[in-house]
Short mmCIF file of C-alpha atoms and ligand atoms in Angstrom, two decimals:
data_model
loop_
_atom_site.label_atom_id
_atom_site.label_comp_id
_atom_site.label_asym_id
_atom_site.label_seq_id
_atom_site.Cartn_x
_atom_site.Cartn_y
_atom_site.Cartn_z
CA MET A 10 -24.81 7.18 -55.45
CA SER A 11 -26.03 9.93 -53.11
CA GLU A 12 -25.21 13.59 -53.67
CA GLN A 13 -21.71 14.73 -52.69
CA LEU A 14 -22.01 18.17 -51.17
CA LEU A 15 -20.17 21.11 -52.74
CA ASN A 16 -18.43 23.99 -51.06
CA TYR A 17 -19.42 27.60 -51.77
CA ILE A 18 -16.37 29.76 -52.49
CA ASN A 19 -16.14 33.10 -54.29
CA GLY A 20 -19.82 33.02 -55.25
CA GLU A 21 -19.54 29.59 -56.89
CA TRP A 22 -20.36 25.99 -56.00
CA VAL A 23 -17.16 23.98 -56.22
CA ALA A 24 -16.37 20.32 -55.69
CA ALA A 25 -14.27 19.77 -52.58
CA ASN A 26 -10.65 18.77 -52.86
CA ALA A 27 -11.35 15.78 -50.65
CA THR A 28 -10.77 12.06 -50.65
CA GLU A 29 -12.81 11.22 -47.58
CA PHE A 30 -16.60 11.55 -47.43
CA LEU A 31 -19.00 10.93 -44.55
CA ASP A 32 -22.58 9.67 -44.94
CA VAL A 33 -25.28 12.05 -43.76
CA LYS A 34 -28.33 10.09 -42.64
CA ASN A 35 -31.82 10.86 -41.41
CA PRO A 36 -31.55 9.80 -37.75
CA ALA A 37 -35.18 8.62 -37.63
CA THR A 38 -35.35 6.59 -40.84
CA ALA A 39 -31.63 5.86 -41.43
CA GLU A 40 -32.14 7.01 -45.04
CA LEU A 41 -28.89 8.17 -46.68
CA LEU A 42 -29.32 11.87 -47.48
CA ALA A 43 -25.94 12.97 -48.86
CA GLN A 44 -22.22 12.65 -48.46
CA VAL A 45 -20.18 15.41 -46.91
CA PRO A 46 -16.50 15.99 -47.77
CA MET A 47 -14.25 15.79 -44.73
CA ASP A 48 -10.58 16.51 -45.52
CA THR A 49 -11.06 19.98 -46.91
CA ALA A 50 -8.02 21.94 -45.70
CA VAL A 51 -7.16 22.97 -49.28
CA ASP A 52 -10.67 24.35 -49.76
CA MET A 53 -10.56 26.22 -46.45
CA ASN A 54 -7.28 27.84 -47.47
CA ARG A 55 -8.75 28.88 -50.79
CA ALA A 56 -11.86 30.27 -49.07
CA ALA A 57 -9.63 32.31 -46.75
CA GLU A 58 -7.70 33.81 -49.65
CA VAL A 59 -10.83 34.63 -51.62
CA ALA A 60 -12.42 36.21 -48.53
CA ALA A 61 -9.27 38.30 -47.98
CA ALA A 62 -9.38 39.52 -51.58
CA ALA A 63 -13.05 40.51 -51.22
CA PHE A 64 -12.53 42.34 -47.94
CA PRO A 65 -11.29 45.81 -49.07
CA ALA A 66 -14.26 46.46 -51.37
CA TRP A 67 -16.80 45.04 -48.91
CA ARG A 68 -15.36 47.07 -46.06
CA ALA A 69 -15.63 50.22 -48.19
CA THR A 70 -19.30 49.51 -48.95
CA PRO A 71 -21.30 51.81 -46.64
CA ALA A 72 -22.94 50.02 -43.70
CA GLY A 73 -26.32 51.26 -44.86
CA GLU A 74 -25.75 49.47 -48.17
CA ARG A 75 -24.39 46.33 -46.53
CA ILE A 76 -27.52 45.84 -44.46
CA GLN A 77 -29.69 45.92 -47.60
CA TYR A 78 -28.38 42.39 -48.20
CA LEU A 79 -29.57 41.43 -44.72
CA PHE A 80 -33.08 42.69 -45.47
CA LYS A 81 -33.06 40.37 -48.49
CA LEU A 82 -31.67 37.55 -46.36
CA LYS A 83 -34.50 37.96 -43.85
CA GLN A 84 -36.99 37.85 -46.69
CA VAL A 85 -35.62 34.65 -48.27
CA LEU A 86 -35.40 32.92 -44.89
CA GLU A 87 -39.04 33.81 -44.27
CA ASP A 88 -40.15 32.82 -47.77
CA ASN A 89 -38.49 29.41 -47.33
CA PHE A 90 -39.16 29.05 -43.62
CA ASP A 91 -40.97 25.71 -43.59
CA GLU A 92 -38.70 24.16 -46.19
CA ILE A 93 -35.61 24.99 -44.10
CA ALA A 94 -37.33 23.76 -40.92
CA LYS A 95 -38.15 20.50 -42.64
CA ILE A 96 -34.50 19.97 -43.62
CA ILE A 97 -33.48 20.58 -40.00
CA THR A 98 -35.88 17.89 -38.80
CA VAL A 99 -34.85 15.46 -41.52
CA GLU A 100 -31.13 15.68 -40.80
CA CYS A 101 -31.14 16.48 -37.07
CA GLY A 102 -34.14 14.58 -35.72
CA LYS A 103 -35.90 17.27 -33.68
CA THR A 104 -39.61 18.00 -34.11
CA PHE A 105 -40.80 20.27 -36.92
CA LYS A 106 -42.04 22.81 -34.36
CA GLU A 107 -38.61 22.87 -32.69
CA SER A 108 -36.99 23.36 -36.10
CA GLN A 109 -39.32 26.27 -36.81
CA GLY A 110 -38.41 27.70 -33.39
CA GLU A 111 -34.71 27.74 -34.17
CA MET A 112 -35.28 29.50 -37.48
CA VAL A 113 -37.31 32.20 -35.68
CA ARG A 114 -34.22 32.97 -33.59
CA ALA A 115 -31.97 32.83 -36.66
CA ILE A 116 -34.13 35.44 -38.41
CA GLU A 117 -34.29 37.55 -35.26
CA ASN A 118 -30.49 37.80 -35.36
CA VAL A 119 -30.62 39.04 -38.94
CA GLU A 120 -33.13 41.68 -37.83
CA VAL A 121 -30.92 42.85 -34.95
CA ALA A 122 -27.87 43.02 -37.22
CA CYS A 123 -29.80 45.39 -39.50
CA GLY A 124 -29.15 47.97 -36.76
CA ILE A 125 -25.38 47.82 -37.38
CA PRO A 126 -25.06 51.32 -38.87
CA LYS A 127 -26.07 52.62 -35.44
CA MET A 128 -24.53 49.80 -33.36
CA MET A 129 -21.05 50.21 -34.82
CA GLN A 130 -21.01 53.96 -34.43
CA GLY A 131 -18.01 55.33 -32.56
CA ASP A 132 -17.57 58.15 -30.03
CA ILE A 133 -16.16 61.62 -30.24
CA SER A 134 -15.03 64.06 -27.57
CA GLU A 135 -14.47 67.60 -28.81
CA ASP A 136 -11.94 69.90 -27.18
CA ILE A 137 -10.05 67.41 -25.03
CA ALA A 138 -7.63 70.34 -25.14
CA ARG A 139 -8.01 73.60 -27.06
CA GLY A 140 -8.50 72.76 -30.74
CA ILE A 141 -7.95 69.03 -30.15
CA ASP A 142 -10.64 66.38 -30.64
CA GLU A 143 -10.51 62.66 -29.89
CA LEU A 144 -12.51 60.02 -31.79
CA MET A 145 -13.01 56.32 -31.36
CA ILE A 146 -14.07 54.60 -34.57
CA ARG A 147 -14.98 50.97 -35.18
CA GLN A 148 -13.58 49.14 -38.17
CA PRO A 149 -14.14 45.54 -39.32
CA VAL A 150 -11.40 43.06 -38.42
CA GLY A 151 -11.10 41.32 -41.81
CA VAL A 152 -11.79 37.67 -42.62
CA CYS A 153 -13.80 35.88 -39.93
CA GLY A 154 -15.15 32.35 -39.63
CA CYS A 155 -17.52 30.24 -37.60
CA ILE A 156 -17.54 26.55 -36.69
CA ALA A 157 -20.95 25.13 -35.79
CA PRO A 158 -22.22 22.14 -33.78
CA PHE A 159 -24.91 19.66 -34.85
CA ASN A 160 -27.74 20.55 -32.50
CA PHE A 161 -28.94 23.79 -34.11
CA PRO A 162 -28.06 23.44 -37.81
CA GLY A 163 -29.89 26.66 -38.72
CA MET A 164 -29.69 29.01 -35.74
CA ILE A 165 -26.17 29.00 -34.37
CA THR A 166 -24.40 30.29 -37.48
CA PHE A 167 -26.74 33.29 -37.25
CA TRP A 168 -25.38 34.26 -33.82
CA PHE A 169 -22.38 35.44 -35.88
CA LEU A 170 -22.85 35.63 -39.66
CA PRO A 171 -25.21 38.63 -39.97
CA TYR A 172 -23.18 40.75 -37.53
CA ALA A 173 -19.87 39.83 -39.13
CA ILE A 174 -20.83 40.81 -42.65
CA ALA A 175 -22.90 43.84 -41.63
CA CYS A 176 -19.82 45.16 -39.79
CA GLY A 177 -17.87 44.90 -43.07
CA ASN A 178 -16.02 41.61 -42.59
CA THR A 179 -15.97 38.71 -45.03
CA PHE A 180 -16.99 35.36 -43.62
CA ILE A 181 -16.52 31.58 -43.84
CA VAL A 182 -19.00 29.09 -42.38
CA LYS A 183 -17.91 25.55 -41.43
CA PRO A 184 -21.16 23.67 -40.67
CA SER A 185 -21.27 20.51 -38.57
CA GLU A 186 -20.47 17.50 -40.75
CA LYS A 187 -23.35 15.70 -39.01
CA VAL A 188 -25.97 18.18 -40.29
CA PRO A 189 -24.60 20.00 -43.35
CA LEU A 190 -27.80 20.15 -45.39
CA THR A 191 -29.52 23.06 -43.64
CA MET A 192 -26.63 25.44 -44.35
CA GLN A 193 -26.36 23.99 -47.85
CA LYS A 194 -29.97 25.08 -48.45
CA ILE A 195 -29.44 28.49 -46.86
CA PHE A 196 -26.36 29.10 -49.02
CA GLN A 197 -28.33 28.06 -52.12
CA LEU A 198 -30.86 30.76 -51.21
CA VAL A 199 -28.08 33.26 -50.58
CA ASP A 200 -26.58 32.42 -53.97
CA GLU A 201 -29.89 32.67 -55.84
CA HIS A 202 -31.41 35.75 -54.20
CA LEU A 203 -28.89 38.02 -52.45
CA ASN A 204 -26.55 39.02 -55.26
CA LEU A 205 -23.77 39.55 -52.71
CA PRO A 206 -20.34 40.44 -54.12
CA PRO A 207 -18.38 37.18 -54.59
CA GLY A 208 -16.11 36.34 -51.66
CA VAL A 209 -18.19 38.01 -48.95
CA LEU A 210 -19.67 34.68 -47.79
CA GLN A 211 -18.08 31.24 -48.10
CA MET A 212 -19.14 27.82 -46.85
CA VAL A 213 -16.61 25.01 -46.50
CA HIS A 214 -17.74 21.61 -45.26
CA GLY A 215 -15.52 19.24 -43.34
CA GLY A 216 -14.31 18.19 -39.92
CA LYS A 217 -11.12 18.58 -37.92
CA GLU A 218 -8.83 19.18 -40.91
CA SER A 219 -10.98 22.00 -42.13
CA VAL A 220 -11.18 23.52 -38.63
CA ASP A 221 -7.40 23.29 -38.21
CA ALA A 222 -6.88 25.07 -41.53
CA MET A 223 -9.19 27.85 -40.33
CA LEU A 224 -7.32 28.08 -37.03
CA ASP A 225 -3.95 28.31 -38.79
CA HIS A 226 -4.60 30.49 -41.83
CA PRO A 227 -2.91 33.84 -41.25
CA VAL A 228 -5.53 35.99 -43.01
CA ILE A 229 -8.35 34.78 -40.77
CA ARG A 230 -8.60 37.29 -37.94
CA ALA A 231 -11.50 36.07 -35.80
CA ILE A 232 -13.19 32.73 -35.13
CA SER A 233 -16.50 31.92 -33.46
CA PHE A 234 -16.88 28.35 -32.27
CA VAL A 235 -19.80 26.48 -30.71
CA GLY A 236 -19.56 22.84 -29.66
CA SER A 237 -18.27 20.57 -26.92
CA THR A 238 -15.97 21.86 -24.19
CA SER A 239 -12.94 19.78 -25.18
CA VAL A 240 -13.02 21.10 -28.76
CA ALA A 241 -13.87 24.65 -27.58
CA ARG A 242 -10.78 24.64 -25.38
CA TYR A 243 -8.66 23.33 -28.25
CA VAL A 244 -10.02 25.86 -30.76
CA TYR A 245 -9.53 28.70 -28.29
CA SER A 246 -5.93 27.81 -27.46
CA ARG A 247 -4.80 27.08 -31.04
CA GLY A 248 -6.63 30.08 -32.49
CA THR A 249 -5.38 32.56 -29.88
CA ALA A 250 -1.84 31.12 -30.10
CA ASN A 251 -2.04 32.08 -33.78
CA GLY A 252 -2.97 35.63 -32.80
CA LYS A 253 -6.68 35.43 -33.63
CA ARG A 254 -9.68 36.63 -31.71
CA VAL A 255 -11.62 33.56 -30.59
CA GLN A 256 -14.97 33.17 -28.87
CA ALA A 257 -15.65 29.51 -28.07
CA GLN A 258 -18.91 28.30 -26.53
CA GLY A 259 -18.61 24.87 -24.93
CA GLY A 260 -20.75 22.21 -23.28
CA ALA A 261 -23.01 22.35 -20.27
CA LYS A 262 -24.64 20.53 -17.38
CA ASN A 263 -27.59 22.78 -16.66
CA PRO A 264 -29.25 22.59 -13.25
CA ILE A 265 -32.70 23.70 -12.21
CA ILE A 266 -33.53 24.17 -8.54
CA VAL A 267 -37.09 23.55 -7.37
CA LEU A 268 -38.11 25.18 -4.08
CA PRO A 269 -41.06 23.90 -2.03
CA ASP A 270 -43.07 27.09 -2.73
CA ALA A 271 -42.86 26.67 -6.55
CA ASP A 272 -46.04 26.38 -8.63
CA MET A 273 -45.58 22.64 -9.16
CA GLU A 274 -47.85 22.19 -12.15
CA MET A 275 -46.17 24.96 -14.11
CA THR A 276 -42.70 23.94 -12.90
CA THR A 277 -43.10 20.35 -14.00
CA LYS A 278 -44.34 21.28 -17.44
CA ILE A 279 -41.50 23.76 -17.98
CA ALA A 280 -38.87 21.39 -16.54
CA ALA A 281 -40.04 18.56 -18.82
CA ASP A 282 -39.88 20.82 -21.88
CA SER A 283 -36.38 21.89 -20.89
CA ALA A 284 -35.06 18.38 -20.17
CA PHE A 285 -36.73 16.50 -23.04
CA GLY A 286 -37.23 19.20 -25.72
CA CYS A 287 -34.90 18.63 -28.69
CA ALA A 288 -34.29 15.21 -27.06
CA GLY A 289 -32.15 16.95 -24.43
CA GLN A 290 -29.71 18.12 -27.11
CA ARG A 291 -29.91 21.81 -26.32
CA CYS A 292 -26.94 23.55 -24.78
CA LEU A 293 -29.58 25.04 -22.44
CA ALA A 294 -31.36 21.76 -21.66
CA ALA A 295 -32.03 21.03 -17.98
CA SER A 296 -29.94 18.02 -17.08
CA LEU A 297 -30.09 18.15 -13.26
CA ALA A 298 -33.09 18.98 -11.06
CA VAL A 299 -32.20 19.82 -7.49
CA THR A 300 -35.23 19.59 -5.23
CA VAL A 301 -35.17 21.44 -1.92
CA GLY A 302 -36.98 20.15 1.19
CA GLU A 303 -40.60 19.21 0.61
CA ALA A 304 -40.42 19.87 -3.13
CA ARG A 305 -39.04 16.38 -3.69
CA ASP A 306 -42.04 14.11 -3.53
CA THR A 307 -44.43 16.20 -5.60
CA PHE A 308 -41.85 17.15 -8.21
CA ASN A 309 -40.38 13.67 -8.62
CA GLU A 310 -43.77 12.08 -9.19
CA ALA A 311 -44.95 14.77 -11.59
CA ILE A 312 -41.76 14.86 -13.69
CA ALA A 313 -41.74 11.07 -13.96
CA ASP A 314 -45.32 11.26 -15.25
CA ALA A 315 -44.42 13.94 -17.77
CA ALA A 316 -41.45 11.89 -18.99
CA ALA A 317 -43.41 8.68 -19.33
CA ASN A 318 -46.21 10.40 -21.27
CA ARG A 319 -44.09 12.28 -23.79
CA VAL A 320 -44.90 11.22 -27.34
CA VAL A 321 -41.67 10.12 -29.03
CA GLY A 322 -41.33 9.58 -32.78
CA TYR A 323 -40.34 11.03 -36.13
CA GLY A 324 -40.13 14.81 -35.92
CA LEU A 325 -42.21 15.31 -39.08
CA ASP A 326 -45.16 13.37 -37.62
CA GLN A 327 -47.72 15.79 -36.21
CA ALA A 328 -48.37 14.55 -32.67
CA VAL A 329 -44.73 13.87 -31.86
CA GLN A 330 -43.32 15.83 -28.90
CA MET A 331 -39.77 14.48 -28.96
CA GLY A 332 -37.64 13.22 -31.85
CA THR A 333 -34.41 11.28 -32.10
CA VAL A 334 -30.94 11.93 -30.81
CA ILE A 335 -28.40 12.64 -33.53
CA ASN A 336 -27.18 9.11 -34.28
CA HIS A 337 -26.76 5.59 -32.94
CA ALA A 338 -23.35 6.34 -31.46
CA SER A 339 -24.94 9.11 -29.41
CA ALA A 340 -27.85 6.86 -28.33
CA ASN A 341 -25.36 4.22 -27.18
CA ARG A 342 -23.32 6.79 -25.28
CA ILE A 343 -26.45 8.14 -23.54
CA GLU A 344 -27.62 4.65 -22.61
CA GLY A 345 -24.15 3.89 -21.21
CA LEU A 346 -24.36 6.99 -19.01
CA ILE A 347 -27.82 5.95 -17.75
CA GLN A 348 -26.31 2.60 -16.73
CA GLN A 349 -23.44 4.38 -15.05
CA GLY A 350 -25.92 6.47 -13.02
CA LEU A 351 -27.68 3.29 -11.90
CA ASP A 352 -24.33 1.73 -11.00
CA GLU A 353 -23.58 4.81 -8.89
CA GLY A 354 -26.74 4.21 -6.84
CA ALA A 355 -29.49 6.10 -8.68
CA SER A 356 -32.89 4.54 -9.34
CA ALA A 357 -34.72 4.91 -12.65
CA LEU A 358 -38.19 6.43 -12.19
CA VAL A 359 -38.48 6.22 -15.98
CA ASP A 360 -35.94 4.28 -18.06
CA GLY A 361 -35.86 5.31 -21.72
CA ARG A 362 -33.34 2.78 -22.94
CA GLY A 363 -34.04 0.30 -25.69
CA ALA A 364 -36.64 2.49 -27.40
CA SER A 365 -38.19 1.13 -30.55
CA ILE A 366 -40.67 3.27 -32.45
CA SER A 367 -43.08 1.50 -34.72
CA GLY A 368 -42.33 2.31 -38.35
CA TYR A 369 -38.90 3.74 -37.42
CA GLU A 370 -37.12 0.68 -36.09
CA ASN A 371 -33.76 1.90 -37.47
CA GLY A 372 -34.03 5.30 -35.79
CA SER A 373 -31.70 6.51 -33.03
CA PHE A 374 -34.30 6.96 -30.32
CA VAL A 375 -33.83 7.22 -26.57
CA ARG A 376 -37.04 7.86 -24.61
CA PRO A 377 -37.18 10.40 -21.75
CA THR A 378 -35.42 9.10 -18.67
CA VAL A 379 -35.64 10.24 -15.04
CA LEU A 380 -33.04 9.11 -12.53
CA ALA A 381 -33.79 9.71 -8.84
CA ASP A 382 -31.47 9.74 -5.82
CA VAL A 383 -28.53 10.60 -8.01
CA ASN A 384 -25.27 10.71 -6.09
CA PRO A 385 -24.25 14.41 -6.13
CA ALA A 386 -20.58 13.39 -6.14
CA GLY A 387 -21.03 10.81 -8.89
CA GLU A 388 -20.13 11.06 -12.55
CA ILE A 389 -23.73 11.25 -13.76
CA ALA A 390 -24.33 14.41 -11.71
CA ARG A 391 -21.37 16.16 -13.36
CA THR A 392 -21.01 14.86 -16.94
CA GLU A 393 -22.81 16.42 -19.88
CA ILE A 394 -25.18 13.71 -21.18
CA PHE A 395 -26.68 15.65 -24.12
CA GLY A 396 -29.70 13.39 -24.27
CA PRO A 397 -33.21 13.21 -22.75
CA VAL A 398 -32.07 12.31 -19.25
CA LEU A 399 -32.97 14.27 -16.12
CA SER A 400 -31.05 13.46 -12.93
CA LEU A 401 -32.73 14.28 -9.62
CA VAL A 402 -30.66 15.37 -6.63
CA HIS A 403 -32.15 16.27 -3.26
CA VAL A 404 -30.91 18.81 -0.68
CA ASN A 405 -32.43 20.51 2.37
CA THR A 406 -31.80 24.21 1.80
CA ILE A 407 -31.41 26.72 -1.04
CA ASP A 408 -27.87 27.43 0.18
CA GLU A 409 -26.96 23.77 -0.22
CA ALA A 410 -28.54 23.76 -3.67
CA ILE A 411 -26.61 26.83 -4.83
CA ALA A 412 -23.34 25.49 -3.38
CA PHE A 413 -23.92 22.20 -5.22
CA ILE A 414 -24.58 23.77 -8.60
CA ASN A 415 -21.74 26.27 -8.21
CA GLY A 416 -19.39 23.33 -7.59
CA GLY A 417 -19.95 22.13 -11.15
CA GLN A 418 -17.52 22.52 -14.02
CA TYR A 419 -19.92 24.31 -16.37
CA GLY A 420 -21.78 27.61 -16.25
CA ASN A 421 -24.06 27.83 -19.24
CA MET A 422 -27.46 28.09 -17.53
CA ALA A 423 -29.02 27.76 -14.08
CA CYS A 424 -32.73 28.08 -13.26
CA LEU A 425 -34.80 28.49 -10.12
CA PHE A 426 -38.48 27.69 -9.64
CA THR A 427 -40.08 29.61 -6.79
CA THR A 428 -42.79 32.14 -5.90
CA SER A 429 -40.42 33.98 -3.54
CA GLY A 430 -38.91 37.23 -4.77
CA PHE A 431 -36.22 37.05 -2.11
CA ALA A 432 -35.12 33.56 -3.16
CA ALA A 433 -35.16 34.63 -6.81
CA ARG A 434 -32.92 37.61 -6.13
CA LYS A 435 -30.53 35.56 -4.01
CA PHE A 436 -30.28 32.97 -6.79
CA ARG A 437 -29.77 35.51 -9.56
CA TYR A 438 -27.03 37.09 -7.46
CA GLU A 439 -25.18 33.94 -6.40
CA ALA A 440 -25.59 31.36 -9.16
CA GLU A 441 -22.46 30.92 -11.30
CA ALA A 442 -23.88 30.72 -14.80
CA GLY A 443 -24.06 33.05 -17.77
CA ASN A 444 -27.78 32.53 -18.47
CA ILE A 445 -30.20 32.55 -15.53
CA GLY A 446 -33.86 31.49 -15.58
CA ILE A 447 -36.37 32.35 -12.88
CA ASN A 448 -39.45 30.18 -13.50
CA ILE A 449 -38.02 29.66 -16.99
CA GLY A 450 -36.63 26.34 -18.21
CA VAL A 451 -34.63 27.35 -21.29
CA ALA A 452 -33.17 30.78 -20.53
CA ALA A 453 -32.17 31.47 -24.14
CA PRO A 454 -31.44 35.15 -24.70
CA MET A 455 -33.33 37.04 -27.40
CA ALA A 456 -31.08 38.09 -30.28
CA TYR A 457 -30.76 41.61 -28.83
CA PHE A 458 -28.96 40.20 -25.76
CA PRO A 459 -25.61 38.39 -25.89
CA PHE A 460 -25.68 34.60 -25.43
CA SER A 461 -23.63 34.31 -22.29
CA GLY A 462 -21.82 31.34 -20.71
CA TRP A 463 -19.33 31.00 -17.85
CA LYS A 464 -16.64 28.63 -16.64
CA ASP A 465 -16.01 25.64 -18.94
CA SER A 466 -19.04 26.59 -21.03
CA PHE A 467 -17.20 29.51 -22.60
CA PHE A 468 -13.67 30.51 -23.57
CA GLY A 469 -13.13 34.12 -24.52
CA THR A 470 -14.54 37.47 -23.52
CA LEU A 471 -17.19 38.59 -26.00
CA HIS A 472 -20.15 36.32 -26.75
CA GLY A 473 -22.34 35.85 -29.81
CA GLN A 474 -25.39 38.00 -30.70
CA SER A 475 -26.14 41.66 -30.34
CA SER A 476 -23.71 44.23 -28.87
CA HIS A 477 -21.08 41.57 -28.04
CA ALA A 478 -21.06 40.38 -31.65
CA VAL A 479 -20.57 43.94 -32.88
CA GLU A 480 -17.61 44.38 -30.52
CA PHE A 481 -16.16 41.01 -31.52
CA PHE A 482 -16.40 41.73 -35.24
CA THR A 483 -14.94 45.23 -35.05
CA GLN A 484 -11.72 46.74 -33.80
CA THR A 485 -11.52 50.17 -32.31
CA LYS A 486 -9.22 52.90 -33.52
CA VAL A 487 -8.65 56.02 -31.46
CA VAL A 488 -7.75 59.20 -33.33
CA VAL A 489 -6.53 62.42 -31.74
CA GLU A 490 -6.70 65.46 -34.03
CA ARG A 491 -5.31 68.98 -33.59
CA TRP A 492 -6.81 71.76 -35.70
CA PRO A 493 -5.50 74.98 -34.14
CA LYS A 494 -7.38 78.24 -34.57
CA GLU A 495 -4.28 79.90 -36.03
CA TRP A 496 -4.73 77.84 -39.17
CA SER A 497 -8.21 79.22 -39.77
CA ARG A 498 -8.69 80.90 -43.12
CA GLN A 499 -11.50 82.85 -44.68
CA PHE A 500 -12.78 81.16 -47.85
P1 LIG B 618 -18.36 18.99 -31.34
O1 LIG B 618 -17.44 19.70 -30.43
O2 LIG B 618 -18.17 17.54 -31.56
O3 LIG B 618 -18.30 19.65 -32.81
C1 LIG B 618 -18.45 21.04 -33.00
C2 LIG B 618 -17.67 21.46 -34.25
O4 LIG B 618 -16.28 21.21 -34.04
C3 LIG B 618 -18.07 20.69 -35.51
O5 LIG B 618 -18.16 21.60 -36.57
C4 LIG B 618 -16.93 19.70 -35.71
O6 LIG B 618 -16.68 19.46 -37.07
C5 LIG B 618 -15.74 20.39 -35.07
N1 LIG B 618 -14.83 19.43 -34.42
C6 LIG B 618 -15.16 18.28 -33.79
N2 LIG B 618 -14.05 17.68 -33.29
C7 LIG B 618 -13.01 18.48 -33.61
C8 LIG B 618 -11.61 18.42 -33.35
N3 LIG B 618 -11.08 17.41 -32.68
N4 LIG B 618 -10.84 19.41 -33.82
C9 LIG B 618 -11.36 20.45 -34.50
N5 LIG B 618 -12.68 20.56 -34.76
C10 LIG B 618 -13.50 19.60 -34.32
O7 LIG B 618 -19.84 19.31 -30.83
P2 LIG B 618 -21.22 18.69 -31.33
O8 LIG B 618 -21.31 17.28 -30.87
O9 LIG B 618 -21.44 19.00 -32.76
O10 LIG B 618 -22.26 19.59 -30.51
C11 LIG B 618 -22.69 19.29 -29.22
C12 LIG B 618 -21.93 20.08 -28.18
O11 LIG B 618 -22.06 21.48 -28.45
C13 LIG B 618 -22.47 19.88 -26.77
O12 LIG B 618 -21.38 19.78 -25.90
C14 LIG B 618 -23.25 21.15 -26.50
O13 LIG B 618 -23.37 21.52 -25.14
C15 LIG B 618 -22.43 22.16 -27.25
N6 LIG B 618 -23.18 23.36 -27.56
C16 LIG B 618 -22.91 24.47 -26.85
C17 LIG B 618 -23.63 25.63 -27.07
C18 LIG B 618 -23.37 26.88 -26.28
O14 LIG B 618 -23.92 27.91 -26.61
N7 LIG B 618 -22.56 26.82 -25.22
C19 LIG B 618 -24.62 25.65 -28.07
C20 LIG B 618 -24.85 24.48 -28.80
C21 LIG B 618 -24.13 23.34 -28.54
#
């Protein structure tokens, strides 16, 4: 029998109180890797209580001492960098290089959170009236939790975790049940090397039941969610109805606009990396390319070439440029959407369906796909595909292109390819998306910027990473103090 994963609660590995387990498989080889417990509401409740009990002492630990644990965390993540990256590839299917890339960003977030003693400093105004001062101080909110999606098993938790604990909160991680092994490894390292006080960090596996318990438990004060829009909306409404702070990042349908004056060679390379990198399973993957005027012919031919020549295979094999999608259900869904695009009138410049990779016949592969003449009003131009499919839409002017993309439901990322400064400024100003790329295909913010998102790509106010995370994981207290001169004494 394969390993049944344990939860990490109060500094100990404990068997889940679950009756239902889900198989975790390598999406390239179909090898059974482990079994993850699913119905873990009891465990989530226990984790919440333990985290609440640990909070007063952790909160009272000076910030300068709290971040010493983050220095150690950075060190263990670096010391085990390739091993963690390998686990990501094995359970998630992306290439080893892509897995290393996500761990770079995870570590960068730990580094930024080491600045918390300064970042969570408050403000003071002396003499707002004679002998009266006013202070604003930041205090941690209490027990916080995060719920992660499958596509970045290592990175996304780190948009939240280091900031939350450095600010003095205690924390519970609920990894994606599709890719639980990366966090399992990271928590093993935390357990072995950090010597954190028990209860500061918990990990509880599971699915909906576990999430619902987190959303309902009264001691949990703040929840960070990343995943699909329907679940983000649900988490946001149930969590806020229960009086919690919630930040919920949702899905996307990211457009890139290609103007006729763009550097076509560079544009095509960047667009292909954006659309087909991580098999299109990035929340910042290009899913739509809108060509303007004469850009169409050159771009369409070049992107079709790039798609057809991408080396697809097992992410641990050296020459591979694109791995699997997460599972067979996802591959089937993506192939169904390709068919729907064709039914709506598109033509396939490259059709990636029915992929079979020698040596990995049981893998969930979909090859890069390029659909041309996509109907802008059709389903395929609006729905998140979350696979290696780029839909091409053509318009005549930049105004038409911006109006088209702004008509979409999502607002995670929008990119423009041009050599015109004027067009770039106009686009930056008018495009309705939280992350903008100018001659960039994956406009992912460094850890010292917040990871933005608009419209149905985000529910809440404060985003993950950096200054937004510090605001999210702290609450302000304003103090007005009177110390009149008449009370002065000589000592
Ligand atoms: P998902 O919504 O299926 O799952 C995300 C998390 O929610 C998982 O931990 C899962 O266990 C939990 N969950 C799933 N269904 C639930 C339900 N009914 N009730 C309560 N909890 C539930 O998302 P996914 O398939 O793991 O990830 C892919 C999605 O995430 C895509 O839509 C992608 O765009 C999005 N994403 C967004 C960002 C961003 O920054 N905006 C980043 C990464 C991924």
